[in-house]
Amino acid sequence: MKMIDCILLIDDDLNDNEFHSLAIEESAACRQIREVNNGAEALNYLIRSADPANAGAFPLPDLIFLDLNMPLMNGFTFLEEYSKLEPGMKAKKLIVMLSVPLNRSDEIKAKSIREIDDFCFKPLTSVMVRDIIDRYFDC
Amino acid sequence: MIEPTPKSRRSFKLEYKIALTYLVIGFLWILFSDKVLDMMEPDDTLLTKFQTYKGSFFILVTTIMLYLLVQRHMKRLGVEEAKRMESERHYRALFNDNLAVILLMDPISGKIEDANQAACNYYGWDYPEMCEKTIFEINTSNKERIRSNLAAIVSGKINHFEFKHRLANGEIRDVEVFTGPIQLGDRTLVYSHINDITEQKIAREIIRKNDERYRNTLDQMIEGCQIIGFDWNYLYLNRAAEIHNKRPNDELMGRKYMDMWPGIESTRVFQLIKQSLEERTSSHFENEFVFPDGSIDWFDLSIQPVPEGVFILSINITERKLQEKQLYESEFRFNNLYESGPFGMVMADADFRFKKVNDAFCNILGYSEEELQQLRFTDVTHPDEIGKDLPNVRRLINREITVYKTEKRYIRKDGQIIWGSLTLTSTYDNEGHFLYNLGIVEDITPRKQAEELLKNSKKLLAETELIGKVGGWEFNIDTFQQTWTDEVYRIHEVDLDFKQDINAGINFYAPTSRPIIEDAVQRVIGLGEPFDLELEIITAKGNLRKVHTIGKPDLENRRVYGFFQDITERKKAEEEIKKLNETLEQRVEDRTLQLRQSNQELEAFSYSVSHDLRAPLRHVIGFSEKLESRLKTMEDPEVNRLTGKIKASAAKMSLLIDELLSYSRYGSTDLTLIPLSLDSMIDEIIREANDLIKGRNIEWNIQPLPSVTADPTLIRLVWQNLILNAIKFTSKKEHATIEIGCQQTSQKEIVFFVKDNGAGFRMSYADKLFGVFQRLHSTEEFEGTGIGLATVRRIINRHNGSVWAEGVENEGATLYFTLPR
């Protein structure tokens, strides 16, 4: 069974975060889960994770689940900033979580962003998490 | 008193005659009687007897003759004496009673010897007084002159004098004296017959003055007057003669005629003057006079003998002669015209009867000359024209007018009506009597027909112009003379007699338009470039008008012509429409923008609503599942049922939100129209519905469908809705039949349908089928949100199609929709 080290959940909805964390734990395919509530916090986290001194508190995530609809800095704004980060600050894969299908303009916009590896609908289940890790990770 | 003593020559002659007669008769008697006796040869006795008888007879005859002669002579002497006495009395009476004044005077003493009663009356003395006077007291001339005159009278040299005689009352009179010597016995007296000429002298003075006046008149006359004396010298020339002779009178006066006009002796005028001078004849003639410089004038000359020589009256008739010459030439031409000219010529008398016609006239009317000579002009004239012709022809014949011109209709022999132009004149003889009418007729039928056509088309054009406010114009490139049709005048608001040329026309253009039209006119003239312009003019009344003017060159005919239309109203209407359209477009745009904004807002709203609603729902479902798995250990069956209900409610709400979201979305998002293969789309939908179909007995009856151009996502949603509905509503049937197909009803659109044998519906509810949240069945009976068909209608409407349904309760329903081809 494949196992990754860290998943970063970027979502302002605390209920979703709790439920998704449960699902990831249930999947038993990831050792650590970190949660942030908007894009700005996520950037902060990633920048800190590049510092080896913070390796214990801010491990660099292997996989990011990103919600688009967030206050302060939404998903698209975050992605713009994320693309500018150094490679050492980026996760190996990034999945965008949707609660409703994207409207057409968002869909076009999303397809042009290279950082997005895939989409999935909320809520995440343990089956979905295992599926994704199987698909995108070799280890 | 006078005692005349005539000589008696007559009595001498008588005696001589008697003696001679006696001698002749006696001699003849003797000679012939003896001859007769010899021829009888009687005997001697008888002879003696005869001799005796013969002698006796001779004596008897001569005695009778002598008696008769003496008697006759005696008788005649008595008659002559009586006659002499009678004559004496007559002469006396003639002298005394003569009304003429007669005097007898002694030529030596001048004494008045005798005077008649008239003389006494004239001079105012009685007879004795009169006989006391001498001629020297009467004649006012001096004595010596009177004496010499008397001597001349006596010698018979002079017999006529004019004197002044004094009367008894002292008055002096002019007298004319006819006188002569008279022998009375041995005395020679002077006989004078005195005639008072005082009045005559006055009259003569008057006459002399008159003569002078006549001479002045002659000087002033228009006619040339010349007098040439017997010696051929010019004696008189008036001013007109100076003009006629073309040389000053001073040059001619007193000079000889033939010296002044060398070579004149060979002319007729010279011969006639000569004849008049010599034989005192007069003549009147027209003479062509060649001047020394070669010029020629014509004169009407009268040559009259006058005491001084000849009088020549001259009138210059050169002009008349020229006219005559022209007239002659025109008559000559006329003859040619008459015979062979293109015009019909006709002579008609006062009864309008044709006397003479030429070939052209015959051809015009289709009659022969003989036929026409049997006809009157009224026979070949259209009845409507006669009323106009007759009075005019009468006026012509009566010389009230000199010529009658008309354009009239004639009727040909074949009945055809033709138009002729008639020019009619009357001819008269020298006394002014009407001779005949002369008519010139030209067949103008083709022209009249053309005129009629032209008139009609002009009328049509005028009407068209008026209705269309459009006119025509043309101008000559060389003269710039311009012609307008009536409507062009009306558009410029000027009267039809407005004097216009091209410059006047251009001046009507508004200041902004003028350079444009000037340039266009120059180009059309110079380069032959046509123009088509919409410009502005300011009319004569100051109104601004928009006009459409088109000009085309016709350089071959040196003109430019075109079209001129008042488009003020049209332009106004166009501008209003344009303005309306602009505002309308603006309004539509505004509205569309508003709509789009509200749509976007609505979409954003529904998106966030669904998004935000979904999250708590998701949590309800997620956490109730977690709860369920924890409570499973309590072995309470009620836990399962309750958590089941929570999950079902949440799931239903989730579906509701999904459909509401798609309804709002697919009604407003832009369409992406691409060609679609419907067959594969339907296969896919049925395959995806596999979960619902599993375990069901459904007979699918699917026709091949044409491909359409439509939005793939939305059309897929339509088919999905309809197919899932059909599956859903046939779920209670043991044997379900679902039919999918299409009908070609028109060129414009295709009708698709999905037919099932399911629950169906009452047709009275058909209109409620497509409303949002409208449901015909309970949720318990058939699951559903009531949004599906509303979404279908919205999508189809957005593709410009329509949706409808047919159904029978418990037997099935057919859903139809159309898509444009």
PDB file of N, CA, C and O in Angstrom, chain B residues 350-393:
ATOM      1  N   ALA B 350     -65.673  81.334-104.309  1.00  0.00           N
ATOM      2  CA  ALA B 350     -66.389  81.905-103.168  1.00  0.00           C
ATOM      3  C   ALA B 350     -67.380  80.910-102.581  1.00  0.00           C
ATOM      4  O   ALA B 350     -67.772  81.033-101.424  1.00  0.00           O
ATOM      5  N   ASP B 351     -67.792  79.908-103.377  1.00  0.00           N
ATOM      6  CA  ASP B 351     -68.694  78.870-102.859  1.00  0.00           C
ATOM      7  C   ASP B 351     -67.918  77.715-102.254  1.00  0.00           C
ATOM      8  O   ASP B 351     -68.469  76.658-101.996  1.00  0.00           O
ATOM      9  N   PHE B 352     -66.643  77.916-102.058  1.00  0.00           N
ATOM     10  CA  PHE B 352     -65.753  76.905-101.461  1.00  0.00           C
ATOM     11  C   PHE B 352     -65.588  75.697-102.367  1.00  0.00           C
ATOM     12  O   PHE B 352     -65.230  74.614-101.922  1.00  0.00           O
ATOM     13  N   ARG B 353     -65.879  75.855-103.626  1.00  0.00           N
ATOM     14  CA  ARG B 353     -65.752  74.734-104.549  1.00  0.00           C
ATOM     15  C   ARG B 353     -64.311  74.681-105.052  1.00  0.00           C
ATOM     16  O   ARG B 353     -63.716  75.728-105.324  1.00  0.00           O
ATOM     17  N   PHE B 354     -63.777  73.469-105.127  1.00  0.00           N
ATOM     18  CA  PHE B 354     -62.396  73.338-105.585  1.00  0.00           C
ATOM     19  C   PHE B 354     -62.310  73.602-107.074  1.00  0.00           C
ATOM     20  O   PHE B 354     -63.008  72.975-107.864  1.00  0.00           O
ATOM     21  N   LYS B 355     -61.461  74.551-107.433  1.00  0.00           N
ATOM     22  CA  LYS B 355     -61.322  74.869-108.848  1.00  0.00           C
ATOM     23  C   LYS B 355     -60.097  74.163-109.410  1.00  0.00           C
ATOM     24  O   LYS B 355     -60.097  73.672-110.518  1.00  0.00           O
ATOM     25  N   LYS B 356     -59.048  74.215-108.643  1.00  0.00           N
ATOM     26  CA  LYS B 356     -57.808  73.633-109.133  1.00  0.00           C
ATOM     27  C   LYS B 356     -57.085  73.028-107.928  1.00  0.00           C
ATOM     28  O   LYS B 356     -57.053  73.642-106.855  1.00  0.00           O
ATOM     29  N   VAL B 357     -56.544  71.843-108.093  1.00  0.00           N
ATOM     30  CA  VAL B 357     -55.799  71.223-107.003  1.00  0.00           C
ATOM     31  C   VAL B 357     -54.534  70.621-107.606  1.00  0.00           C
ATOM     32  O   VAL B 357     -54.526  70.268-108.777  1.00  0.00           O
ATOM     33  N   ASN B 358     -53.503  70.514-106.814  1.00  0.00           N
ATOM     34  CA  ASN B 358     -52.294  69.880-107.344  1.00  0.00           C
ATOM     35  C   ASN B 358     -52.215  68.420-106.886  1.00  0.00           C
ATOM     36  O   ASN B 358     -53.067  67.942-106.124  1.00  0.00           O
ATOM     37  N   ASP B 359     -51.203  67.722-107.373  1.00  0.00           N
ATOM     38  CA  ASP B 359     -51.093  66.281-107.093  1.00  0.00           C
ATOM     39  C   ASP B 359     -50.964  66.012-105.613  1.00  0.00           C
ATOM     40  O   ASP B 359     -51.551  65.080-105.068  1.00  0.00           O
ATOM     41  N   ALA B 360     -50.168  66.868-104.929  1.00  0.00           N
ATOM     42  CA  ALA B 360     -49.921  66.623-103.510  1.00  0.00           C
ATOM     43  C   ALA B 360     -51.239  66.679-102.738  1.00  0.00           C
ATOM     44  O   ALA B 360     -51.492  65.865-101.854  1.00  0.00           O
ATOM     45  N   PHE B 361     -52.107  67.653-103.098  1.00  0.00           N
ATOM     46  CA  PHE B 361     -53.382  67.775-102.396  1.00  0.00           C
ATOM     47  C   PHE B 361     -54.237  66.536-102.644  1.00  0.00           C
ATOM     48  O   PHE B 361     -54.885  66.014-101.740  1.00  0.00           O
ATOM     49  N   CYS B 362     -54.218  66.042-103.889  1.00  0.00           N
ATOM     50  CA  CYS B 362     -54.965  64.824-104.213  1.00  0.00           C
ATOM     51  C   CYS B 362     -54.464  63.662-103.366  1.00  0.00           C
ATOM     52  O   CYS B 362     -55.245  62.876-102.833  1.00  0.00           O
ATOM     53  N   ASN B 363     -53.132  63.567-103.250  1.00  0.00           N
ATOM     54  CA  ASN B 363     -52.559  62.463-102.482  1.00  0.00           C
ATOM     55  C   ASN B 363     -52.955  62.547-101.023  1.00  0.00           C
ATOM     56  O   ASN B 363     -53.232  61.535-100.383  1.00  0.00           O
ATOM     57  N   ILE B 364     -52.965  63.776-100.495  1.00  0.00           N
ATOM     58  CA  ILE B 364     -53.291  63.937 -99.075  1.00  0.00           C
ATOM     59  C   ILE B 364     -54.703  63.420 -98.812  1.00  0.00           C
ATOM     60  O   ILE B 364     -54.956  62.733 -97.833  1.00  0.00           O
ATOM     61  N   LEU B 365     -55.636  63.766 -99.715  1.00  0.00           N
ATOM     62  CA  LEU B 365     -57.033  63.427 -99.446  1.00  0.00           C
ATOM     63  C   LEU B 365     -57.474  62.124-100.112  1.00  0.00           C
ATOM     64  O   LEU B 365     -58.571  61.645 -99.847  1.00  0.00           O
ATOM     65  N   GLY B 366     -56.630  61.575-100.985  1.00  0.00           N
ATOM     66  CA  GLY B 366     -56.959  60.290-101.587  1.00  0.00           C
ATOM     67  C   GLY B 366     -58.013  60.378-102.694  1.00  0.00           C
ATOM     68  O   GLY B 366     -58.587  59.373-103.084  1.00  0.00           O
ATOM     69  N   TYR B 367     -58.306  61.598-103.169  1.00  0.00           N
ATOM     70  CA  TYR B 367     -59.240  61.762-104.279  1.00  0.00           C
ATOM     71  C   TYR B 367     -58.458  62.075-105.548  1.00  0.00           C
ATOM     72  O   TYR B 367     -57.317  62.553-105.464  1.00  0.00           O
ATOM     73  N   SER B 368     -59.089  61.865-106.706  1.00  0.00           N
ATOM     74  CA  SER B 368     -58.472  62.324-107.947  1.00  0.00           C
ATOM     75  C   SER B 368     -58.843  63.789-108.140  1.00  0.00           C
ATOM     76  O   SER B 368     -59.751  64.309-107.480  1.00  0.00           O
ATOM     77  N   GLU B 369     -58.138  64.466-109.033  1.00  0.00           N
ATOM     78  CA  GLU B 369     -58.398  65.882-109.276  1.00  0.00           C
ATOM     79  C   GLU B 369     -59.843  66.091-109.763  1.00  0.00           C
ATOM     80  O   GLU B 369     -60.531  67.002-109.311  1.00  0.00           O
ATOM     81  N   GLU B 370     -60.317  65.174-110.628  1.00  0.00           N
ATOM     82  CA  GLU B 370     -61.672  65.306-111.164  1.00  0.00           C
ATOM     83  C   GLU B 370     -62.707  65.176-110.055  1.00  0.00           C
ATOM     84  O   GLU B 370     -63.681  65.917-109.997  1.00  0.00           O
ATOM     85  N   GLU B 371     -62.451  64.229-109.141  1.00  0.00           N
ATOM     86  CA  GLU B 371     -63.400  64.042-108.030  1.00  0.00           C
ATOM     87  C   GLU B 371     -63.447  65.281-107.148  1.00  0.00           C
ATOM     88  O   GLU B 371     -64.517  65.735-106.732  1.00  0.00           O
ATOM     89  N   LEU B 372     -62.258  65.835-106.897  1.00  0.00           N
ATOM     90  CA  LEU B 372     -62.207  66.990-106.008  1.00  0.00           C
ATOM     91  C   LEU B 372     -62.910  68.192-106.623  1.00  0.00           C
ATOM     92  O   LEU B 372     -63.495  69.004-105.913  1.00  0.00           O
ATOM     93  N   GLN B 373     -62.863  68.292-107.946  1.00  0.00           N
ATOM     94  CA  GLN B 373     -63.493  69.451-108.576  1.00  0.00           C
ATOM     95  C   GLN B 373     -65.010  69.392-108.474  1.00  0.00           C
ATOM     96  O   GLN B 373     -65.686  70.379-108.735  1.00  0.00           O
ATOM     97  N   GLN B 374     -65.540  68.248-108.085  1.00  0.00           N
ATOM     98  CA  GLN B 374     -66.984  68.136-107.840  1.00  0.00           C
ATOM     99  C   GLN B 374     -67.328  68.447-106.377  1.00  0.00           C
ATOM    100  O   GLN B 374     -68.482  68.428-105.999  1.00  0.00           O
ATOM    101  N   LEU B 375     -66.313  68.686-105.569  1.00  0.00           N
ATOM    102  CA  LEU B 375     -66.552  68.801-104.128  1.00  0.00           C
ATOM    103  C   LEU B 375     -66.292  70.217-103.642  1.00  0.00           C
ATOM    104  O   LEU B 375     -65.648  71.023-104.306  1.00  0.00           O
ATOM    105  N   ARG B 376     -66.819  70.497-102.464  1.00  0.00           N
ATOM    106  CA  ARG B 376     -66.525  71.745-101.765  1.00  0.00           C
ATOM    107  C   ARG B 376     -65.636  71.423-100.582  1.00  0.00           C
ATOM    108  O   ARG B 376     -65.546  70.281-100.157  1.00  0.00           O
ATOM    109  N   PHE B 377     -65.022  72.451-100.038  1.00  0.00           N
ATOM    110  CA  PHE B 377     -64.069  72.149 -98.957  1.00  0.00           C
ATOM    111  C   PHE B 377     -64.783  71.574 -97.745  1.00  0.00           C
ATOM    112  O   PHE B 377     -64.226  70.809 -96.985  1.00  0.00           O
ATOM    113  N   THR B 378     -66.081  71.923 -97.601  1.00  0.00           N
ATOM    114  CA  THR B 378     -66.831  71.385 -96.458  1.00  0.00           C
ATOM    115  C   THR B 378     -67.026  69.879 -96.583  1.00  0.00           C
ATOM    116  O   THR B 378     -67.272  69.203 -95.595  1.00  0.00           O
ATOM    117  N   ASP B 379     -66.898  69.355 -97.809  1.00  0.00           N
ATOM    118  CA  ASP B 379     -67.095  67.909 -97.997  1.00  0.00           C
ATOM    119  C   ASP B 379     -65.911  67.095 -97.484  1.00  0.00           C
ATOM    120  O   ASP B 379     -66.040  65.911 -97.223  1.00  0.00           O
ATOM    121  N   VAL B 380     -64.746  67.721 -97.409  1.00  0.00           N
ATOM    122  CA  VAL B 380     -63.570  66.949 -96.992  1.00  0.00           C
ATOM    123  C   VAL B 380     -63.079  67.399 -95.616  1.00  0.00           C
ATOM    124  O   VAL B 380     -62.048  66.948 -95.142  1.00  0.00           O
ATOM    125  N   THR B 381     -63.823  68.321 -94.982  1.00  0.00           N
ATOM    126  CA  THR B 381     -63.419  68.818 -93.670  1.00  0.00           C
ATOM    127  C   THR B 381     -64.177  68.076 -92.584  1.00  0.00           C
ATOM    128  O   THR B 381     -65.363  67.754 -92.752  1.00  0.00           O
ATOM    129  N   HIS B 382     -63.473  67.774 -91.509  1.00  0.00           N
ATOM    130  CA  HIS B 382     -64.116  67.116 -90.359  1.00  0.00           C
ATOM    131  C   HIS B 382     -65.240  68.014 -89.843  1.00  0.00           C
ATOM    132  O   HIS B 382     -65.066  69.234 -89.727  1.00  0.00           O
ATOM    133  N   PRO B 383     -66.434  67.436 -89.548  1.00  0.00           N
ATOM    134  CA  PRO B 383     -67.586  68.273 -89.161  1.00  0.00           C
ATOM    135  C   PRO B 383     -67.272  69.235 -88.011  1.00  0.00           C
ATOM    136  O   PRO B 383     -67.777  70.349 -87.986  1.00  0.00           O
ATOM    137  N   ASP B 384     -66.422  68.797 -87.083  1.00  0.00           N
ATOM    138  CA  ASP B 384     -66.126  69.662 -85.940  1.00  0.00           C
ATOM    139  C   ASP B 384     -65.330  70.903 -86.332  1.00  0.00           C
ATOM    140  O   ASP B 384     -65.266  71.871 -85.583  1.00  0.00           O
ATOM    141  N   GLU B 385     -64.696  70.882 -87.500  1.00  0.00           N
ATOM    142  CA  GLU B 385     -63.831  72.003 -87.885  1.00  0.00           C
ATOM    143  C   GLU B 385     -64.604  73.063 -88.669  1.00  0.00           C
ATOM    144  O   GLU B 385     -64.171  74.212 -88.742  1.00  0.00           O
ATOM    145  N   ILE B 386     -65.740  72.637 -89.295  1.00  0.00           N
ATOM    146  CA  ILE B 386     -66.424  73.550 -90.213  1.00  0.00           C
ATOM    147  C   ILE B 386     -66.884  74.810 -89.483  1.00  0.00           C
ATOM    148  O   ILE B 386     -66.756  75.922 -89.993  1.00  0.00           O
ATOM    149  N   GLY B 387     -67.384  74.634 -88.285  1.00  0.00           N
ATOM    150  CA  GLY B 387     -67.853  75.780 -87.507  1.00  0.00           C
ATOM    151  C   GLY B 387     -66.766  76.802 -87.282  1.00  0.00           C
ATOM    152  O   GLY B 387     -67.036  77.997 -87.186  1.00  0.00           O
ATOM    153  N   LYS B 388     -65.530  76.341 -87.208  1.00  0.00           N
ATOM    154  CA  LYS B 388     -64.413  77.261 -86.983  1.00  0.00           C
ATOM    155  C   LYS B 388     -63.932  77.852 -88.315  1.00  0.00           C
ATOM    156  O   LYS B 388     -63.596  79.026 -88.397  1.00  0.00           O
ATOM    157  N   ASP B 389     -63.960  77.018 -89.370  1.00  0.00           N
ATOM    158  CA  ASP B 389     -63.410  77.440 -90.655  1.00  0.00           C
ATOM    159  C   ASP B 389     -64.286  78.481 -91.342  1.00  0.00           C
ATOM    160  O   ASP B 389     -63.800  79.493 -91.828  1.00  0.00           O
ATOM    161  N   LEU B 390     -65.619  78.201 -91.404  1.00  0.00           N
ATOM    162  CA  LEU B 390     -66.503  79.018 -92.237  1.00  0.00           C
ATOM    163  C   LEU B 390     -66.420  80.507 -91.922  1.00  0.00           C
ATOM    164  O   LEU B 390     -66.190  81.310 -92.828  1.00  0.00           O
ATOM    165  N   PRO B 391     -66.601  80.914 -90.657  1.00  0.00           N
ATOM    166  CA  PRO B 391     -66.552  82.367 -90.386  1.00  0.00           C
ATOM    167  C   PRO B 391     -65.218  82.976 -90.768  1.00  0.00           C
ATOM    168  O   PRO B 391     -65.184  84.105 -91.290  1.00  0.00           O
ATOM    169  N   ASN B 392     -64.140  82.232 -90.564  1.00  0.00           N
ATOM    170  CA  ASN B 392     -62.820  82.772 -90.874  1.00  0.00           C
ATOM    171  C   ASN B 392     -62.611  82.927 -92.367  1.00  0.00           C
ATOM    172  O   ASN B 392     -62.026  83.906 -92.827  1.00  0.00           O
ATOM    173  N   VAL B 393     -63.119  81.956 -93.146  1.00  0.00           N
ATOM    174  CA  VAL B 393     -62.976  82.055 -94.597  1.00  0.00           C
ATOM    175  C   VAL B 393     -63.797  83.242 -95.107  1.00  0.00           C
ATOM    176  O   VAL B 393     -63.375  83.992 -95.977  1.00  0.00           O
TER     177      VAL B 393
END
